[in-house]
């Protein structure tokens, strides 16, 4: 009796049946369940070689000016506010100022060889500064005064290479604002006080062992901060403790 060719033989699987799948399916399912359980318990948690991220302190990202100078020739004493000329108009000053001050004794002049008050302050109108030709410079334009001696720095400041810009780079979002010289520098003691840098970005490179660098070189020791960062960026003090708000 001839067999029906449509019927599977002993060595031929039935139509729609893949040999071994029925046997392997339970093992595949069990393996996937094991992997899921291990991953769920954190068995293969990725630990990047970079050091832990250091939170940047608030003072490092504060965009407020370091100093808050008066941009008007005024002085407040108690409940009264005076203009510089209110006193200097009736109290004459000596022709030169290489002497011990009896007023403004909080000022310590350390501006290089520029130790003469009238190099910057107008002799007749104390509500203004003075240029090289005796003309008045408005009090709220101190950068024009600084340009008398620091011309190249002033040029860099104009083009954004020196100093700092607040506001927006994109003019569609708002106006940029160039900080004036005395919003960073004390005009009577200009050198900028050393500052502790903010933490750098976390590197994806593996940590080096302490005291060992690349190719067996010793790592240089971290620099010792010259002073701790000010509690407020507006409270910058000089090395002798003076300075801060003006």
mmCIF file of C-alpha atoms in Angstrom:
data_model
loop_
_atom_site.group_PDB
_atom_site.id
_atom_site.type_symbol
_atom_site.label_atom_id
_atom_site.label_comp_id
_atom_site.label_asym_id
_atom_site.label_seq_id
_atom_site.Cartn_x
_atom_site.Cartn_y
_atom_site.Cartn_z
ATOM 1 C CA UNK A 1 0.000 0.000 0.000
ATOM 2 C CA UNK A 2 1.509 3.308 -1.046
ATOM 3 C CA UNK A 3 1.720 6.091 1.528
ATOM 4 C CA UNK A 4 0.137 9.444 1.033
ATOM 5 C CA UNK A 5 2.910 11.933 0.069
ATOM 6 C CA UNK A 6 1.114 14.624 2.085
ATOM 7 C CA UNK A 7 1.601 12.721 5.326
ATOM 8 C CA UNK A 8 4.902 13.372 7.214
ATOM 9 C CA UNK A 9 7.301 10.476 7.491
ATOM 10 C CA UNK A 10 9.370 9.537 10.537
ATOM 11 C CA UNK A 11 12.278 11.812 9.428
ATOM 12 C CA UNK A 12 10.127 14.666 8.139
ATOM 13 C CA UNK A 13 8.493 17.199 10.520
ATOM 14 C CA UNK A 14 4.891 18.049 10.218
ATOM 15 C CA UNK A 15 4.017 21.169 8.186
ATOM 16 C CA UNK A 16 4.480 24.403 10.203
ATOM 17 C CA UNK A 17 6.698 22.695 12.757
ATOM 18 C CA UNK A 18 10.357 23.800 13.271
ATOM 19 C CA UNK A 19 12.484 21.061 14.763
ATOM 20 C CA UNK A 20 13.908 21.906 18.209
ATOM 21 C CA UNK A 21 11.926 25.097 18.824
ATOM 22 C CA UNK A 22 9.460 23.418 21.125
ATOM 23 C CA UNK A 23 12.333 22.000 23.157
ATOM 24 C CA UNK A 24 14.398 25.259 23.272
ATOM 25 C CA UNK A 25 11.560 27.642 24.103
ATOM 26 C CA UNK A 26 11.482 26.879 27.864
ATOM 27 C CA UNK A 27 15.265 27.344 28.102
ATOM 28 C CA UNK A 28 15.139 30.693 26.300
ATOM 29 C CA UNK A 29 12.373 31.912 28.566
ATOM 30 C CA UNK A 30 14.233 30.774 31.675
ATOM 31 C CA UNK A 31 17.457 32.474 30.529
ATOM 32 C CA UNK A 32 15.682 35.767 29.844
ATOM 33 C CA UNK A 33 14.044 35.625 33.262
ATOM 34 C CA UNK A 34 17.431 35.095 34.929
ATOM 35 C CA UNK A 35 18.948 38.040 33.057
ATOM 36 C CA UNK A 36 15.984 40.248 33.972
ATOM 37 C CA UNK A 37 16.328 39.295 37.639
ATOM 38 C CA UNK A 38 20.073 40.030 37.666
ATOM 39 C CA UNK A 39 19.579 43.402 35.994
ATOM 40 C CA UNK A 40 16.755 44.240 38.367
ATOM 41 C CA UNK A 41 18.998 43.576 41.382
ATOM 42 C CA UNK A 42 21.770 45.749 39.952
ATOM 43 C CA UNK A 43 24.146 42.924 39.318
ATOM 44 C CA UNK A 44 25.696 44.650 36.289
ATOM 45 C CA UNK A 45 25.358 48.299 37.255
ATOM 46 C CA UNK A 46 27.649 50.485 35.164
ATOM 47 C CA UNK A 47 30.081 52.482 37.228
ATOM 48 C CA UNK A 48 31.778 55.189 35.144
ATOM 49 C CA UNK A 49 35.459 55.764 35.829
ATOM 50 C CA UNK A 50 34.974 59.518 36.223
ATOM 51 C CA UNK A 51 35.045 60.942 39.752
ATOM 52 C CA UNK A 52 31.846 61.926 41.465
ATOM 53 C CA UNK A 53 30.368 65.191 40.270
ATOM 54 C CA UNK A 54 31.170 68.121 42.531
ATOM 55 C CA UNK A 55 28.351 70.587 43.025
ATOM 56 C CA UNK A 56 29.412 74.042 41.897
ATOM 57 C CA UNK A 57 28.996 76.588 44.718
ATOM 58 C CA UNK A 58 26.563 79.418 44.174
ATOM 59 C CA UNK A 59 29.249 82.108 44.335
ATOM 60 C CA UNK A 60 30.983 80.612 41.285
ATOM 61 C CA UNK A 61 27.991 81.220 39.005
ATOM 62 C CA UNK A 62 26.731 84.501 40.466
ATOM 63 C CA UNK A 63 26.815 87.030 37.626
ATOM 64 C CA UNK A 64 26.583 90.050 39.915
ATOM 65 C CA UNK A 65 29.535 92.461 39.642
ATOM 66 C CA UNK A 66 32.361 91.890 42.103
ATOM 67 C CA UNK A 67 32.130 95.505 43.246
ATOM 68 C CA UNK A 68 29.230 97.910 43.461
ATOM 69 C CA UNK A 69 30.811 101.335 43.035
ATOM 70 C CA UNK A 70 28.915 104.566 43.112
ATOM 71 C CA UNK A 71 28.326 105.784 39.594
ATOM 72 C CA UNK A 72 27.288 109.190 40.915
ATOM 73 C CA UNK A 73 29.535 111.571 42.913
ATOM 74 C CA UNK A 74 27.591 111.157 46.138
ATOM 75 C CA UNK A 75 28.312 110.161 49.721
ATOM 76 C CA UNK A 76 25.683 109.105 52.247
ATOM 77 C CA UNK A 77 26.196 109.878 55.919
ATOM 78 C CA UNK A 78 23.319 108.986 58.193
ATOM 79 C CA UNK A 79 20.133 110.186 56.552
ATOM 80 C CA UNK A 80 21.892 112.755 54.376
ATOM 81 C CA UNK A 81 23.333 112.315 50.913
ATOM 82 C CA UNK A 82 25.964 114.766 49.734
ATOM 83 C CA UNK A 83 27.627 115.409 46.427
ATOM 84 C CA UNK A 84 31.411 115.620 46.431
ATOM 85 C CA UNK A 85 31.235 119.267 45.411
ATOM 86 C CA UNK A 86 29.065 120.139 48.418
ATOM 87 C CA UNK A 87 32.160 119.987 50.618
ATOM 88 C CA UNK A 88 34.967 120.595 48.130
ATOM 89 C CA UNK A 89 33.315 123.777 46.892
ATOM 90 C CA UNK A 90 33.694 125.414 50.302
ATOM 91 C CA UNK A 91 36.703 123.518 51.691
ATOM 92 C CA UNK A 92 39.756 124.072 49.483
ATOM 93 C CA UNK A 93 42.249 121.271 49.051
ATOM 94 C CA UNK A 94 46.032 121.719 48.957
ATOM 95 C CA UNK A 95 47.574 121.954 45.531
ATOM 96 C CA UNK A 96 49.196 118.541 45.933
ATOM 97 C CA UNK A 97 48.115 115.514 47.937
ATOM 98 C CA UNK A 98 51.385 113.819 48.931
ATOM 99 C CA UNK A 99 50.443 114.010 52.572
ATOM 100 C CA UNK A 100 48.494 112.199 55.255
ATOM 101 C CA UNK A 101 44.800 112.546 54.536
ATOM 102 C CA UNK A 102 42.504 113.997 57.164
ATOM 103 C CA UNK A 103 39.413 113.006 55.167
ATOM 104 C CA UNK A 104 38.764 109.857 53.139
ATOM 105 C CA UNK A 105 41.176 108.061 55.437
ATOM 106 C CA UNK A 106 39.688 104.704 54.443
ATOM 107 C CA UNK A 107 41.390 105.063 51.055
ATOM 108 C CA UNK A 108 44.847 103.557 50.637
ATOM 109 C CA UNK A 109 46.413 104.575 47.364
ATOM 110 C CA UNK A 110 48.393 101.753 45.756
ATOM 111 C CA UNK A 111 48.129 102.487 42.070
ATOM 112 C CA UNK A 112 51.757 102.158 41.039
ATOM 113 C CA UNK A 113 53.424 105.507 40.450
ATOM 114 C CA UNK A 114 50.014 107.155 40.154
ATOM 115 C CA UNK A 115 49.964 108.617 43.660
ATOM 116 C CA UNK A 116 48.484 112.038 42.906
ATOM 117 C CA UNK A 117 44.760 112.552 43.416
ATOM 118 C CA UNK A 118 44.525 115.205 40.696
ATOM 119 C CA UNK A 119 45.759 112.788 38.051
ATOM 120 C CA UNK A 120 42.218 111.416 38.087
ATOM 121 C CA UNK A 121 39.999 113.876 39.984
ATOM 122 C CA UNK A 122 39.171 117.230 38.454
ATOM 123 C CA UNK A 123 40.746 120.006 40.501
ATOM 124 C CA UNK A 124 37.854 122.449 40.133
ATOM 125 C CA UNK A 125 34.827 120.169 39.786
ATOM 126 C CA UNK A 126 35.025 117.224 42.174
ATOM 127 C CA UNK A 127 31.870 115.780 40.643
ATOM 128 C CA UNK A 128 33.918 114.791 37.590
ATOM 129 C CA UNK A 129 37.185 113.164 36.586
ATOM 130 C CA UNK A 130 39.774 114.818 34.377
ATOM 131 C CA UNK A 131 41.370 113.859 31.058
ATOM 132 C CA UNK A 132 44.894 114.656 29.862
ATOM 133 C CA UNK A 133 43.816 118.079 28.628
ATOM 134 C CA UNK A 134 41.997 119.231 31.754
ATOM 135 C CA UNK A 135 38.545 118.486 30.369
ATOM 136 C CA UNK A 136 35.887 116.878 32.528
ATOM 137 C CA UNK A 137 35.052 113.178 32.323
ATOM 138 C CA UNK A 138 31.568 112.308 33.641
ATOM 139 C CA UNK A 139 31.626 110.381 36.903
ATOM 140 C CA UNK A 140 29.583 107.538 35.411
ATOM 141 C CA UNK A 141 32.142 107.000 32.610
ATOM 142 C CA UNK A 142 35.206 105.849 34.585
ATOM 143 C CA UNK A 143 36.444 103.696 31.695
ATOM 144 C CA UNK A 144 37.333 106.911 29.825
ATOM 145 C CA UNK A 145 39.511 107.888 32.756
ATOM 146 C CA UNK A 146 41.253 104.497 32.827
ATOM 147 C CA UNK A 147 41.917 104.768 29.091
ATOM 148 C CA UNK A 148 44.321 107.651 29.770
ATOM 149 C CA UNK A 149 47.003 105.177 30.880
ATOM 150 C CA UNK A 150 45.584 101.788 29.929
ATOM 151 C CA UNK A 151 44.833 102.375 26.265
ATOM 152 C CA UNK A 152 45.435 98.838 25.018
ATOM 153 C CA UNK A 153 43.371 97.358 27.835
ATOM 154 C CA UNK A 154 40.599 99.847 27.080
ATOM 155 C CA UNK A 155 40.667 98.779 23.421
ATOM 156 C CA UNK A 156 40.376 95.129 24.466
ATOM 157 C CA UNK A 157 37.532 96.063 26.818
ATOM 158 C CA UNK A 158 35.663 97.769 23.980
ATOM 159 C CA UNK A 159 35.846 94.615 21.862
ATOM 160 C CA UNK A 160 35.008 92.194 24.671
ATOM 161 C CA UNK A 161 38.462 90.644 25.135
ATOM 162 C CA UNK A 162 38.974 92.185 28.581
ATOM 163 C CA UNK A 163 36.507 92.310 31.409
ATOM 164 C CA UNK A 164 33.103 90.711 31.460
ATOM 165 C CA UNK A 165 29.833 91.054 29.603
ATOM 166 C CA UNK A 166 26.496 90.536 31.311
ATOM 167 C CA UNK A 167 23.168 90.223 29.580
ATOM 168 C CA UNK A 168 22.782 88.456 26.248
ATOM 169 C CA UNK A 169 25.017 87.599 23.321
ATOM 170 C CA UNK A 170 21.920 87.230 21.139
ATOM 171 C CA UNK A 171 20.531 90.763 20.593
ATOM 172 C CA UNK A 172 17.103 89.283 19.899
ATOM 173 C CA UNK A 173 16.883 88.222 23.563
ATOM 174 C CA UNK A 174 18.201 91.375 25.176
ATOM 175 C CA UNK A 175 20.991 93.885 25.390
ATOM 176 C CA UNK A 176 24.535 93.015 26.506
ATOM 177 C CA UNK A 177 26.120 95.113 29.243
ATOM 178 C CA UNK A 178 29.848 95.639 29.556
ATOM 179 C CA UNK A 179 30.927 95.976 33.171
ATOM 180 C CA UNK A 180 32.898 99.145 33.812
ATOM 181 C CA UNK A 181 36.467 98.941 35.069
ATOM 182 C CA UNK A 182 35.669 99.850 38.670
ATOM 183 C CA UNK A 183 32.983 97.168 38.894
ATOM 184 C CA UNK A 184 35.894 94.719 39.081
ATOM 185 C CA UNK A 185 38.923 96.807 40.079
ATOM 186 C CA UNK A 186 39.330 99.066 43.093
ATOM 187 C CA UNK A 187 40.421 102.333 41.437
ATOM 188 C CA UNK A 188 42.802 103.141 44.291
ATOM 189 C CA UNK A 189 44.204 99.590 44.576
ATOM 190 C CA UNK A 190 43.555 98.026 41.155
ATOM 191 C CA UNK A 191 45.173 94.547 41.298
ATOM 192 C CA UNK A 192 42.447 91.949 41.303
ATOM 193 C CA UNK A 193 42.426 89.837 44.462
ATOM 194 C CA UNK A 194 43.243 86.143 43.838
ATOM 195 C CA UNK A 195 40.195 83.906 43.673
ATOM 196 C CA UNK A 196 39.730 80.196 44.229
ATOM 197 C CA UNK A 197 38.609 78.581 40.940
ATOM 198 C CA UNK A 198 35.343 76.696 40.760
ATOM 199 C CA UNK A 199 35.510 72.893 40.430
ATOM 200 C CA UNK A 200 36.321 71.684 36.933
ATOM 201 C CA UNK A 201 34.074 69.367 34.918
ATOM 202 C CA UNK A 202 34.144 65.653 35.720
ATOM 203 C CA UNK A 203 36.474 63.842 33.329
ATOM 204 C CA UNK A 204 35.499 60.462 31.818
ATOM 205 C CA UNK A 205 39.102 59.322 32.162
ATOM 206 C CA UNK A 206 39.905 56.812 34.915
ATOM 207 C CA UNK A 207 41.250 58.228 38.121
ATOM 208 C CA UNK A 208 45.000 58.081 38.460
ATOM 209 C CA UNK A 209 46.482 56.594 41.550
ATOM 210 C CA UNK A 210 47.573 59.147 44.104
ATOM 211 C CA UNK A 211 51.041 60.399 43.318
ATOM 212 C CA UNK A 212 51.249 58.697 39.922
ATOM 213 C CA UNK A 213 50.730 60.250 36.528
ATOM 214 C CA UNK A 214 51.021 59.180 32.925
ATOM 215 C CA UNK A 215 54.138 57.258 31.920
ATOM 216 C CA UNK A 216 55.298 57.063 35.507
ATOM 217 C CA UNK A 217 55.468 60.825 36.006
ATOM 218 C CA UNK A 218 54.578 62.269 39.354
ATOM 219 C CA UNK A 219 51.511 64.439 39.452
ATOM 220 C CA UNK A 220 52.110 67.986 40.506
ATOM 221 C CA UNK A 221 50.518 68.799 43.878
ATOM 222 C CA UNK A 222 47.336 70.805 43.768
ATOM 223 C CA UNK A 223 47.971 74.537 44.280
ATOM 224 C CA UNK A 224 47.123 75.897 47.672
ATOM 225 C CA UNK A 225 44.404 78.573 47.407
ATOM 226 C CA UNK A 226 45.733 82.020 48.193
ATOM 227 C CA UNK A 227 42.596 82.785 50.121
ATOM 228 C CA UNK A 228 39.149 81.251 50.545
ATOM 229 C CA UNK A 229 36.440 82.448 48.185
ATOM 230 C CA UNK A 230 34.436 85.427 49.411
ATOM 231 C CA UNK A 231 31.068 84.656 50.936
ATOM 232 C CA UNK A 232 29.576 87.003 48.415
ATOM 233 C CA UNK A 233 31.088 88.069 45.082
ATOM 234 C CA UNK A 234 30.349 91.632 46.152
ATOM 235 C CA UNK A 235 32.473 91.288 49.286
ATOM 236 C CA UNK A 236 35.906 90.921 47.696
ATOM 237 C CA UNK A 237 38.601 92.068 50.094
ATOM 238 C CA UNK A 238 42.226 92.876 49.592
ATOM 239 C CA UNK A 239 44.958 90.782 51.235
ATOM 240 C CA UNK A 240 45.027 93.094 54.257
ATOM 241 C CA UNK A 241 41.283 92.754 54.777
ATOM 242 C CA UNK A 242 40.320 96.097 53.275
ATOM 243 C CA UNK A 243 38.196 96.626 50.245
ATOM 244 C CA UNK A 244 34.710 95.328 49.499
ATOM 245 C CA UNK A 245 31.907 97.667 48.709
ATOM 246 C CA UNK A 246 32.698 101.225 47.815
#
